[in-house]
Coordinates of C-alpha atoms (C1' of nucleotides) in Angstrom, one line a residue:
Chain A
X1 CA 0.0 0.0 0.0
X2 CA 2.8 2.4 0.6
X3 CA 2.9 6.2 0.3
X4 CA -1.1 5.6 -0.8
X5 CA -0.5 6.4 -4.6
X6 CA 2.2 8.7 -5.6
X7 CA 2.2 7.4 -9.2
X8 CA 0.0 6.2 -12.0
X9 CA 1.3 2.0 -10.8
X10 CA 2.0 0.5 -13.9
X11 CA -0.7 -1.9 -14.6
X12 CA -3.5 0.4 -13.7
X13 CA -5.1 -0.3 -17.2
X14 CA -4.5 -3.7 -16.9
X15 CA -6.2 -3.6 -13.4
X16 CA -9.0 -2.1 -14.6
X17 CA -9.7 -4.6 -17.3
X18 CA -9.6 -7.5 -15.5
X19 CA -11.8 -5.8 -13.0
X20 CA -14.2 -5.4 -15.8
X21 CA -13.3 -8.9 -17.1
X22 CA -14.4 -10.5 -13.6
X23 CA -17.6 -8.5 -13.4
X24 CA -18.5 -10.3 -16.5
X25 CA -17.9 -13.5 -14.9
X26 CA -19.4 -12.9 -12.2
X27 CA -22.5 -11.5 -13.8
X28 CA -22.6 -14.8 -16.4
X29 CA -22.2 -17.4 -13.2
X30 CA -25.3 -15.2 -11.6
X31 CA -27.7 -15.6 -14.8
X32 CA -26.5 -19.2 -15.0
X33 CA -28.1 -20.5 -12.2
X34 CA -31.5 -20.2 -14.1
X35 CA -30.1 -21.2 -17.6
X36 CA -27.7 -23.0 -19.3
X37 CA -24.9 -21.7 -21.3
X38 CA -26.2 -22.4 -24.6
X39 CA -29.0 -20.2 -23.5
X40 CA -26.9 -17.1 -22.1
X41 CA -26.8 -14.3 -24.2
X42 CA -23.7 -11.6 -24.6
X43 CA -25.8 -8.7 -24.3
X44 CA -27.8 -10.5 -21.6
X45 CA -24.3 -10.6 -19.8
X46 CA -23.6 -7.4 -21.1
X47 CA -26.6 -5.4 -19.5
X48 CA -26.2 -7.3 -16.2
X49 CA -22.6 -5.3 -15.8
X50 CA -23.8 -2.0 -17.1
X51 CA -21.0 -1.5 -20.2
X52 CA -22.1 -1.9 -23.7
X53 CA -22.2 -4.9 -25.5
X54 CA -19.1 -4.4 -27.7
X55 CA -17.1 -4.5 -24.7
X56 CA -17.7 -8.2 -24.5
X57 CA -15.3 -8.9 -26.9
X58 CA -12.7 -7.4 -25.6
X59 CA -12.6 -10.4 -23.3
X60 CA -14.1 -13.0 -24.6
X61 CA -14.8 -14.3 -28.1
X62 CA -18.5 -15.7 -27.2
X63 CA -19.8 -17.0 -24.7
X64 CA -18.4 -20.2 -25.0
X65 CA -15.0 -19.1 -24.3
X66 CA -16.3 -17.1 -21.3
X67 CA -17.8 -20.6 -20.1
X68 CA -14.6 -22.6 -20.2
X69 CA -12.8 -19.6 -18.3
X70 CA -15.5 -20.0 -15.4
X71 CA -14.6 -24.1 -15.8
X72 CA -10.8 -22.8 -14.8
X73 CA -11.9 -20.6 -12.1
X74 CA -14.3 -23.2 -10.6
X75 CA -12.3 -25.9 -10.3
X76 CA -8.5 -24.7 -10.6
X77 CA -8.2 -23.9 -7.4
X78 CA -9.6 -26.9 -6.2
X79 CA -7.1 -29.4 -7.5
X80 CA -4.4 -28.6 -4.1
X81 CA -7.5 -28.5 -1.5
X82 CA -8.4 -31.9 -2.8
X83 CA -4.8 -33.5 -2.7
X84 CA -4.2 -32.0 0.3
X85 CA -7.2 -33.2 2.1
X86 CA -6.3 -36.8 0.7
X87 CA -2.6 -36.5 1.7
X88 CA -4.0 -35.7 5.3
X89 CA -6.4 -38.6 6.0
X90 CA -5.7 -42.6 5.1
X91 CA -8.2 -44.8 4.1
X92 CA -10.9 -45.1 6.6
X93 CA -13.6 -42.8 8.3
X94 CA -11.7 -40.2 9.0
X95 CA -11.3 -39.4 5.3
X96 CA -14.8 -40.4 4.4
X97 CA -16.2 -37.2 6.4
X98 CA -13.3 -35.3 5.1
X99 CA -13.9 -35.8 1.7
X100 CA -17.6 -35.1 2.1
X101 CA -17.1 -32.3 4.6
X102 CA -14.7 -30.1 1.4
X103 CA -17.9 -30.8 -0.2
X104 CA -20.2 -29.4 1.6
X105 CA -18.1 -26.5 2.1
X106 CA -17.4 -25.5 -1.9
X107 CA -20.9 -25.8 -2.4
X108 CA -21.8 -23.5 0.4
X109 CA -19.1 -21.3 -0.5
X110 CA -19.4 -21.0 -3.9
X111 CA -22.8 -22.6 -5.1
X112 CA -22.9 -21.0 -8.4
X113 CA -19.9 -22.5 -9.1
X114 CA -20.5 -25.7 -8.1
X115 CA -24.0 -25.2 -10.1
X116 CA -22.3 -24.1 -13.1
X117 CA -20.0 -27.4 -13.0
X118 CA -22.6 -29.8 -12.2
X119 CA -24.9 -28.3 -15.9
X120 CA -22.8 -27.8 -17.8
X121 CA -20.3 -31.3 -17.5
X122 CA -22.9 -32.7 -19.7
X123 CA -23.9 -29.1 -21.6
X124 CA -24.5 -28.5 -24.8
X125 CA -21.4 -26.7 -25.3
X126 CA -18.9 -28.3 -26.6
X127 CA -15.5 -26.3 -25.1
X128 CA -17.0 -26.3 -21.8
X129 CA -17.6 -30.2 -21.9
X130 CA -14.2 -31.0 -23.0
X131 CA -12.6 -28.3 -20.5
X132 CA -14.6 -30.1 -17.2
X133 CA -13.8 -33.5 -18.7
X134 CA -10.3 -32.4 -18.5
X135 CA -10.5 -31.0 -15.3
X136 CA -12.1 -34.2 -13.8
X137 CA -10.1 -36.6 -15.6
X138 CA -6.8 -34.4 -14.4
X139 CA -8.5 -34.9 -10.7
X140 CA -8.8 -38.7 -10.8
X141 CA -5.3 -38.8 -11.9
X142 CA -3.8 -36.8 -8.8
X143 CA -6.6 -38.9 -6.3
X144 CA -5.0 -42.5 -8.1
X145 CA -1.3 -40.8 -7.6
X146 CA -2.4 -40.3 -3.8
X147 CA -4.0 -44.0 -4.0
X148 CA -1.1 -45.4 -5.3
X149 CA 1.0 -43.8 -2.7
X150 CA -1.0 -45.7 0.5
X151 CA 0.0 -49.1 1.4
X152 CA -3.8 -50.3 0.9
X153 CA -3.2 -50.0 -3.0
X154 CA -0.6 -53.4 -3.2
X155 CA -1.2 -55.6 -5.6
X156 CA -3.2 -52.8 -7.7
X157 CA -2.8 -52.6 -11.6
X158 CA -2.7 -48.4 -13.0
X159 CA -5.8 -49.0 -14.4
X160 CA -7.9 -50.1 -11.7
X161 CA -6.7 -47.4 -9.7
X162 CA -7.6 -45.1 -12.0
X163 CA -10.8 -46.7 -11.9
X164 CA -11.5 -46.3 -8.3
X165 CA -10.6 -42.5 -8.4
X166 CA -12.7 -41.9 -11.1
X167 CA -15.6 -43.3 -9.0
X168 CA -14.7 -40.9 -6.3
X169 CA -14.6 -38.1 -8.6
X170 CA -18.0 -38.6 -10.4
X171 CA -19.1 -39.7 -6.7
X172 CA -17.9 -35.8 -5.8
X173 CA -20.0 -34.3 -8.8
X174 CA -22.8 -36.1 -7.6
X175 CA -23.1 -35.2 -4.4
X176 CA -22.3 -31.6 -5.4
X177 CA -25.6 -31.6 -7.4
X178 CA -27.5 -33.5 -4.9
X179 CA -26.5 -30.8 -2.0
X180 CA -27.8 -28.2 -4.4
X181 CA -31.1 -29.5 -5.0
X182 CA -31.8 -29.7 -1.5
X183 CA -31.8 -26.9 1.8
X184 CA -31.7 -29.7 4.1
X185 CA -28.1 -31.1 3.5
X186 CA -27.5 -33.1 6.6
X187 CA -29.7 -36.5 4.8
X188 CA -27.5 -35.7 1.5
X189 CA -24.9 -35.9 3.1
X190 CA -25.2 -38.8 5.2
X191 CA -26.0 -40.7 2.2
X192 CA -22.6 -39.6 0.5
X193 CA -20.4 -41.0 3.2
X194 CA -22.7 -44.3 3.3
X195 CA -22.0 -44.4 -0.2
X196 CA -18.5 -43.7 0.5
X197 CA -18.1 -46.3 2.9
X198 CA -19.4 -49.2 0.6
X199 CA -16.6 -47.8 -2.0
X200 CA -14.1 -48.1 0.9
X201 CA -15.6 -51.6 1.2
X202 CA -15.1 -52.9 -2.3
X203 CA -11.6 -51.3 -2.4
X204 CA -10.4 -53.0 0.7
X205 CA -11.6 -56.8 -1.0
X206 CA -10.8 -56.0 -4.2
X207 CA -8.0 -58.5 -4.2
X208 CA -9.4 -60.9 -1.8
X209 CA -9.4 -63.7 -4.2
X210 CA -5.5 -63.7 -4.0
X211 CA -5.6 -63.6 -0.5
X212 CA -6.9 -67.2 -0.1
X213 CA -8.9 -66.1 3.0
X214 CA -12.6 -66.9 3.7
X215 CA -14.3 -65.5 0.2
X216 CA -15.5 -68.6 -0.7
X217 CA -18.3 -68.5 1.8
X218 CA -19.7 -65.3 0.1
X219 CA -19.5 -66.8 -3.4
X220 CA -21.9 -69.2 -1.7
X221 CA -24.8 -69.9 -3.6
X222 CA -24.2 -67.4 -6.7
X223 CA -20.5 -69.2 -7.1
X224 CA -20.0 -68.0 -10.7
X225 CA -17.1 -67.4 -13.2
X226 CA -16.0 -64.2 -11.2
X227 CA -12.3 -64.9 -11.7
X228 CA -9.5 -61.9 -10.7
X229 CA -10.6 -59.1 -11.6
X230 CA -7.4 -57.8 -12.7
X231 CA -7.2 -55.6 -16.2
X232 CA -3.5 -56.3 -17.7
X233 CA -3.7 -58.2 -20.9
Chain B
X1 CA -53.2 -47.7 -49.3
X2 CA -55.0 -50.6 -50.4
X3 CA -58.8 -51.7 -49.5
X4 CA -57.5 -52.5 -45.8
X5 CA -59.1 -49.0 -44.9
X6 CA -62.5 -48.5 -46.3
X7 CA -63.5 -46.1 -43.0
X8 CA -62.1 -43.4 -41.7
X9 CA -61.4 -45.0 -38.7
X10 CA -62.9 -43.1 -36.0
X11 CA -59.8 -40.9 -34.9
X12 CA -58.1 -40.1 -38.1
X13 CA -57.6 -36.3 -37.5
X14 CA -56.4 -37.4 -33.8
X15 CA -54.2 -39.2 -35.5
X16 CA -52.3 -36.8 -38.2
X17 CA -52.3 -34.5 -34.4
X18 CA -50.5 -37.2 -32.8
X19 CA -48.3 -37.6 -36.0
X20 CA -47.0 -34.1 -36.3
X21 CA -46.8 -33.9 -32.6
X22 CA -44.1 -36.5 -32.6
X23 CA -43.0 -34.5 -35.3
X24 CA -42.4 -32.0 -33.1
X25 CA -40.5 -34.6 -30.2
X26 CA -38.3 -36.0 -33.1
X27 CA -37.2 -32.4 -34.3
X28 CA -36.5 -31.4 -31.0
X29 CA -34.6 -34.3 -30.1
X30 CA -32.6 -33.8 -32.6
X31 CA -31.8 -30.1 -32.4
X32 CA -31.3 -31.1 -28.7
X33 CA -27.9 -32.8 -29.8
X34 CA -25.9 -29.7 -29.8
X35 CA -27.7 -27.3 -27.6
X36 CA -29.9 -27.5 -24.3
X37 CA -33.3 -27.1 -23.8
X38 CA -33.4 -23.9 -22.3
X39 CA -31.7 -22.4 -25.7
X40 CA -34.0 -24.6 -27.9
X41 CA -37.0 -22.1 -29.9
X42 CA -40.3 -23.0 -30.3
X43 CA -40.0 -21.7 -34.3
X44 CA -36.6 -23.4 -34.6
X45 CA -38.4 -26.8 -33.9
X46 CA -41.7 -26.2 -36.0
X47 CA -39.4 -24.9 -39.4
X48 CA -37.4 -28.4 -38.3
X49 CA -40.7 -29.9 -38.9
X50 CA -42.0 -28.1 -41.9
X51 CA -45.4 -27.0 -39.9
X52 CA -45.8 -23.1 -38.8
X53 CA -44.5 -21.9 -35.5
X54 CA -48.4 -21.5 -34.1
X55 CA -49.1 -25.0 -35.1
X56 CA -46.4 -25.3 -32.0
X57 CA -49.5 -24.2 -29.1
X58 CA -51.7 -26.8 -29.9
X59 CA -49.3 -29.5 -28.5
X60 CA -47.1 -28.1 -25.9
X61 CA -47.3 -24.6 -23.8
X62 CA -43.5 -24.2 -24.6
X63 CA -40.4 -25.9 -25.1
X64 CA -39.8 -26.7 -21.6
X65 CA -43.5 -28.7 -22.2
X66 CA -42.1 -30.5 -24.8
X67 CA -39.1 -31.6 -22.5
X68 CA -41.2 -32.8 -19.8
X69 CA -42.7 -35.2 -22.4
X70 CA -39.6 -36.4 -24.3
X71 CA -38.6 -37.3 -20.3
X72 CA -41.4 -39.3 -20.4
X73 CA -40.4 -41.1 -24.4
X74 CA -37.1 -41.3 -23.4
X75 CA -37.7 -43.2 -19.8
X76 CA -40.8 -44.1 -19.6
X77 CA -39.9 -48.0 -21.6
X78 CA -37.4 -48.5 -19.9
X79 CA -38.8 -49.7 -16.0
X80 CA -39.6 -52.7 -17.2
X81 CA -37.3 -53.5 -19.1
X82 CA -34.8 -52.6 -16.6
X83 CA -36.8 -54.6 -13.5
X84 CA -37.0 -57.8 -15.7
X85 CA -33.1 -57.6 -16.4
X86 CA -32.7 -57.5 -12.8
X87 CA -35.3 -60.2 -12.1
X88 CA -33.4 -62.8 -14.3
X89 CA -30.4 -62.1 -13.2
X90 CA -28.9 -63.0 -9.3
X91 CA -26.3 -61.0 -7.7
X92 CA -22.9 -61.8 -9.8
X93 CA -21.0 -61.4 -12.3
X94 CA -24.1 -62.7 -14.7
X95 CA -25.9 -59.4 -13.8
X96 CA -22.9 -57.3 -14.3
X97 CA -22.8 -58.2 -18.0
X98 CA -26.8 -58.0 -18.5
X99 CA -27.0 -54.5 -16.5
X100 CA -24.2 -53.2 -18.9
X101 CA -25.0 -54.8 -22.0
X102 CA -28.5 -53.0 -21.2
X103 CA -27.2 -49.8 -21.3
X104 CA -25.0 -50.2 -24.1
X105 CA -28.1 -50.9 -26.2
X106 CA -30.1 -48.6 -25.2
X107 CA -27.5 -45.8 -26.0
X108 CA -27.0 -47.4 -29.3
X109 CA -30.7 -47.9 -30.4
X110 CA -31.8 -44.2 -28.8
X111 CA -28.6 -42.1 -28.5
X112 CA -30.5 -38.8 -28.6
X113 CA -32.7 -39.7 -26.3
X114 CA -29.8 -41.1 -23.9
X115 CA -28.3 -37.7 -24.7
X116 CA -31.2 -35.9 -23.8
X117 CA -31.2 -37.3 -20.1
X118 CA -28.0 -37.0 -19.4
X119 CA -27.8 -33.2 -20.3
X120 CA -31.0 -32.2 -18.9
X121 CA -30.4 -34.1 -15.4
X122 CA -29.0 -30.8 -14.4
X123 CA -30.3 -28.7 -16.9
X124 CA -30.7 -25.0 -16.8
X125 CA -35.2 -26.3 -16.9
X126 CA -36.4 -26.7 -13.9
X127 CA -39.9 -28.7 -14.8
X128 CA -37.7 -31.2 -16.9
X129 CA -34.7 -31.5 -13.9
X130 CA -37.8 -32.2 -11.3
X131 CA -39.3 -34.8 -13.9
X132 CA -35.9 -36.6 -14.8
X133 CA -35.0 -36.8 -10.9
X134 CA -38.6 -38.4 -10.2
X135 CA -38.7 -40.7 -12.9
X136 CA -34.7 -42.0 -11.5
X137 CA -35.4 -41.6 -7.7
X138 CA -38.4 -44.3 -9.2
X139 CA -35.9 -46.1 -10.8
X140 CA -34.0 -46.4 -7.7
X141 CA -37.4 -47.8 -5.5
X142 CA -37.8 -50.4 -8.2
X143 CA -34.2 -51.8 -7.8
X144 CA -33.9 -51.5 -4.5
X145 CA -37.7 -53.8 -3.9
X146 CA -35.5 -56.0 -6.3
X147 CA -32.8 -56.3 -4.3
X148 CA -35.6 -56.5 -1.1
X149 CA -36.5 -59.7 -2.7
X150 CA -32.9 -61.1 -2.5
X151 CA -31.3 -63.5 0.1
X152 CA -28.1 -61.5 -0.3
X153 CA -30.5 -58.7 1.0
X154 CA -30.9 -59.9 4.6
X155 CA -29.9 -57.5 7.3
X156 CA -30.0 -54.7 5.3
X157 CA -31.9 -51.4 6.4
X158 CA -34.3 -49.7 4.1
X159 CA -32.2 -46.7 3.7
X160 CA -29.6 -48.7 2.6
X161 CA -30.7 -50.7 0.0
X162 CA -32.3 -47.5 -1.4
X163 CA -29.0 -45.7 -1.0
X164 CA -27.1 -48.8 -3.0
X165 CA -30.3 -48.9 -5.4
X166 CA -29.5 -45.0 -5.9
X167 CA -25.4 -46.0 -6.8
X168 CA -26.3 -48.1 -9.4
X169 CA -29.0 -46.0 -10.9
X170 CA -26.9 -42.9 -11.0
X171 CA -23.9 -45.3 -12.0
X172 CA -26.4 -46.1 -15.3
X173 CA -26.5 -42.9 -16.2
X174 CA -22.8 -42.2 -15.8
X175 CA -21.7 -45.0 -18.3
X176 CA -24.1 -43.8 -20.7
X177 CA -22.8 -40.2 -20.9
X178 CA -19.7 -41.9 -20.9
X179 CA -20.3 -44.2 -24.2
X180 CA -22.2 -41.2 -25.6
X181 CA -18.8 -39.7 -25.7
X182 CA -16.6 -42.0 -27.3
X183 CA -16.8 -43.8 -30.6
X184 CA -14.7 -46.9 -29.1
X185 CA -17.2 -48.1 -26.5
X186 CA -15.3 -51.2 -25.6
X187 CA -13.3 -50.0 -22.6
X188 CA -16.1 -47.8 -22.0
X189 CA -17.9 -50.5 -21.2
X190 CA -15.3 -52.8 -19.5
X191 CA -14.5 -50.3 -16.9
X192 CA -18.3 -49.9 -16.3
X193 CA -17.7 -53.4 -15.4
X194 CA -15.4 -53.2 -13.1
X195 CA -17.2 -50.0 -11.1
X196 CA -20.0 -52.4 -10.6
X197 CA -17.8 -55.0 -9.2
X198 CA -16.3 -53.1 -7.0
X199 CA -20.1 -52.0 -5.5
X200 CA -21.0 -55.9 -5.5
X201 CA -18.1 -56.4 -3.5
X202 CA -18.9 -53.1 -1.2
X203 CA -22.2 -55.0 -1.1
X204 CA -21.1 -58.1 0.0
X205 CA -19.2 -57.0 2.9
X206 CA -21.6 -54.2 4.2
X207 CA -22.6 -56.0 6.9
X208 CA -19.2 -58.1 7.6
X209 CA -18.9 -56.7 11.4
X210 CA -21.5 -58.2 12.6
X211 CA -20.5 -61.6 11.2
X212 CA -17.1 -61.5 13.2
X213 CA -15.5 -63.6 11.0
X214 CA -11.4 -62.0 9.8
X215 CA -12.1 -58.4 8.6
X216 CA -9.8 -57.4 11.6
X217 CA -7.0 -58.3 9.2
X218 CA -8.0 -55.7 6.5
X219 CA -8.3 -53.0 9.2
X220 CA -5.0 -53.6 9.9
X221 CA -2.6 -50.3 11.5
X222 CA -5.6 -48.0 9.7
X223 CA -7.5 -49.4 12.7
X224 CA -10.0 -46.6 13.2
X225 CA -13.6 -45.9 14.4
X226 CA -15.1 -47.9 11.7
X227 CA -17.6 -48.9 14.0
X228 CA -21.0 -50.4 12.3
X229 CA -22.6 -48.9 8.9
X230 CA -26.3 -49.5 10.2
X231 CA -28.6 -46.5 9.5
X232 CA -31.8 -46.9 11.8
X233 CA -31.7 -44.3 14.7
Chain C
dA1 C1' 5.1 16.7 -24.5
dA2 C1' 3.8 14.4 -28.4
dA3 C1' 2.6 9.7 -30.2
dC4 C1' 0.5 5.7 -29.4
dT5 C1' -2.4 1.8 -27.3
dC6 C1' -6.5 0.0 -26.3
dG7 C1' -10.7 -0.6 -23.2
dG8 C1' -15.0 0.9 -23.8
dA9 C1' -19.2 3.6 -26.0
dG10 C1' -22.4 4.5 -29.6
dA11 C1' -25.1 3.6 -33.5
dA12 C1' -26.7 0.9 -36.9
dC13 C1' -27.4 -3.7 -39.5
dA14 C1' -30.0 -7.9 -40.6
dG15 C1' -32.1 -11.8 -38.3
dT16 C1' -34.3 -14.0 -35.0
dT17 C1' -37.4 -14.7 -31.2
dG18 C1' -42.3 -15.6 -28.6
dT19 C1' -47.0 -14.4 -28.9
dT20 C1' -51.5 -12.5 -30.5
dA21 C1' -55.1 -12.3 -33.9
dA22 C1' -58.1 -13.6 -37.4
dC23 C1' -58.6 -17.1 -40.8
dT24 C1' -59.1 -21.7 -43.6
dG25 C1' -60.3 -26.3 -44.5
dC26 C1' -61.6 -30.8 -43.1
dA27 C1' -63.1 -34.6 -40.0
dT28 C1' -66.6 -35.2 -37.0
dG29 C1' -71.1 -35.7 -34.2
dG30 C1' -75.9 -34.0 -34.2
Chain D
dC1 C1' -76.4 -32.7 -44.4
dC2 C1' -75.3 -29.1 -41.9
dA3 C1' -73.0 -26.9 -38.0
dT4 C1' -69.5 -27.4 -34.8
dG5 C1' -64.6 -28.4 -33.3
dC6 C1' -60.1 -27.9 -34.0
dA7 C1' -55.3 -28.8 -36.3
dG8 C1' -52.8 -25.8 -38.9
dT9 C1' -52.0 -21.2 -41.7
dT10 C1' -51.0 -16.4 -42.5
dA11 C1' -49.7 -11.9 -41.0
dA12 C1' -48.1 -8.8 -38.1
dC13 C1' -46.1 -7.0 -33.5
dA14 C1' -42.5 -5.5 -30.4
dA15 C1' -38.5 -7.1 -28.5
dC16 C1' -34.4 -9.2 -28.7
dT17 C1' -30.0 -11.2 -30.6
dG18 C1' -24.7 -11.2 -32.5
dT19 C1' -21.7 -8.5 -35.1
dT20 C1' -19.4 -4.5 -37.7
dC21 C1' -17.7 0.1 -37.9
dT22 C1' -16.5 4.4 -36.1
dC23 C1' -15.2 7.1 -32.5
dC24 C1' -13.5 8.7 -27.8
dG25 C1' -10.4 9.4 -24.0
dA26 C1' -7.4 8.0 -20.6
dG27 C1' -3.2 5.1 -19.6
dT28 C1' 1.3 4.1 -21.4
dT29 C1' 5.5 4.7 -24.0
dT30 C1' 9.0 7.2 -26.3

DNA sequence: AAACTCGGAGAACAGTTGTTAACTGCATGG
DNA sequence: CCATGCAGTTAACAACTGTTCTCCGAGTTT
């Protein structure tokens, strides 16, 4: 902050613009939680700022591009809180309410964000599909890197891991919607961790089959052709 | 067309309504393949169809009208279908396949309409979100009074058979937007397979605390307070 | 201090949108 | 056989959209 402001700081253009620029988000991500982005007009966006509509594109090419800068500024932030979080908890209850707890947090926090995510992973814009597909697919990798790191994950080929994560991620997404549809969040998110908890369950006997041990009573009556369920050629 | 048809069968003009009505759903759904619904015009669909744009009001109110009904096309089939797969299948590897060789016909035989659902889940339409989440969260009752019906059921609480019914449902809907995005469907598909093997296996061992039989092994040094996963107050 | 950059404003464009109104023709039920 | 109902048409409306071109004025550079 210094002597207040004895000179012009260099960068007070740029300062302004991206002041401008984030209005624009932040305006787009407000009229989004009625509509989807297909549907969102410039002008619409535009009007809700108060500049003209030409000053758009001095930001954005359409709205398209503004939607897969919102993807980046929903969930880019998000990729160390969720490592973090992982890195801090092994495999048990403890991170089960963790994991749903940083839920319930970014979607009380930022709701239009999580909104935004949740409509448009599916949306009928293309960029913005591809850019959350990324995104996701970028956040299974880091939760089967911290997988791979924990002692539970012996004996575990790349790919299933990968699988696993992936669950958790989509398992995140889902959640995220469900707490938004909903003012009462407690049952939502009860339900998450029981559903995180049966996850936990199949990950912890995925291998049993190499283990020798018991099994063969479960099999019981339904003893079918379930073999290893390994995915190496 | 031949003498087949010597009356005008009592409904003919009800007939030509219902025709260019499903006119109108066919148009729709496939404008719908690159945009949402909340972006999709009332004249864009009737000049799809051929009809004028007024001809629109004497079958739906507005677009979001029409949506609510192709909810209903797209779905409404499929309970049956989907109960009697379940029905002739026991809890294995047996229903795996059928379950996912379900779903990768369906996608195939209606991919717009398997589109349509998936985008408009959590849509920027409220009345066709609302009819979509009914007509799963009755998707989910009918699997989980399957599963009711099971031996591998006993022991289980309500809420938790609804909450595992709930997994598999939304897990449907998951590897459907997943195959809708790929042209090579085959590992689409086999790590759909593998998701639901690891819930049959969370399954399996939902209740193992209470049979006190190993289990204490997998715990292992993440010993926690994984205490018992009942539900009921 | 002059030259330049560039975020934003303003006006105008050709199209499009949803909705209303009055109309036409045909299948229907009396 | 005639009158009614009703799916679909035509015409017109005010409002809105994305985009282009021209211009302004304040920050920045030389």
């Amino acid at each position: 902050m210094s002597h207040t402001l004895d000179g012009p700081a260099p960068g007070a253009r740029q300062a302004q613009k991206q002041k401008t620029r984030q209005a624009l988000l932040d305006a787009a991500l407000h009229l989004l939680a009625e509509q989807s982005l297909s549907s969102l007009g410039l002008r619409e966006v535009t009007r809700a700022v108060g500049v003209a509509p030409t000053a758009f594109y001095r930001h954005f090419r359409d709205t398209a591009d503004l939607g897969v800068a919102l993807v980046e500024e929903a969930l880019g932030s998000l990729h160390t809180t969720l490592v973090a979080t992982l890195a801090a908890t092994g495999d048990g209850e403890e991170r089960i309410t963790a994991a749903v707890d940083l839920i319930v947090a970014y979607v009380r926090t930022y709701p239009a964000h999580a909104r935004f995510i949740a409509r448009e992973q599916h949306g009928g814009v293309k960029a913005v599909r591809e850019a959350i597909g990324g995104q996701l697919a970028l956040f299974a990798e880091e939760v089967a890197a911290q997988f791979a790191k924990e002692p539970e994950a012996a004996g575990w080929s790349e790919a299933d891991l990968l699988m696993l994560a992936r669950m958790y991620v989509d398992h995140m997404v889902m959640t995220a919607s469900a707490l938004l549809g909903t003012d009462d969040e407690e049952p939502v998110a009860d339900r998450a961790r029981r559903q995180l908890r049966l996850l936990t369950l199949g990950r912890r006997h995925w291998l049993d089959e190499t283990v020798d041990e018991t099994v063969d009573k479960a099999a019981g009556e339904t003893a079918d052709k379930s073999g290893r369920y390994s995915t190496e050629p």
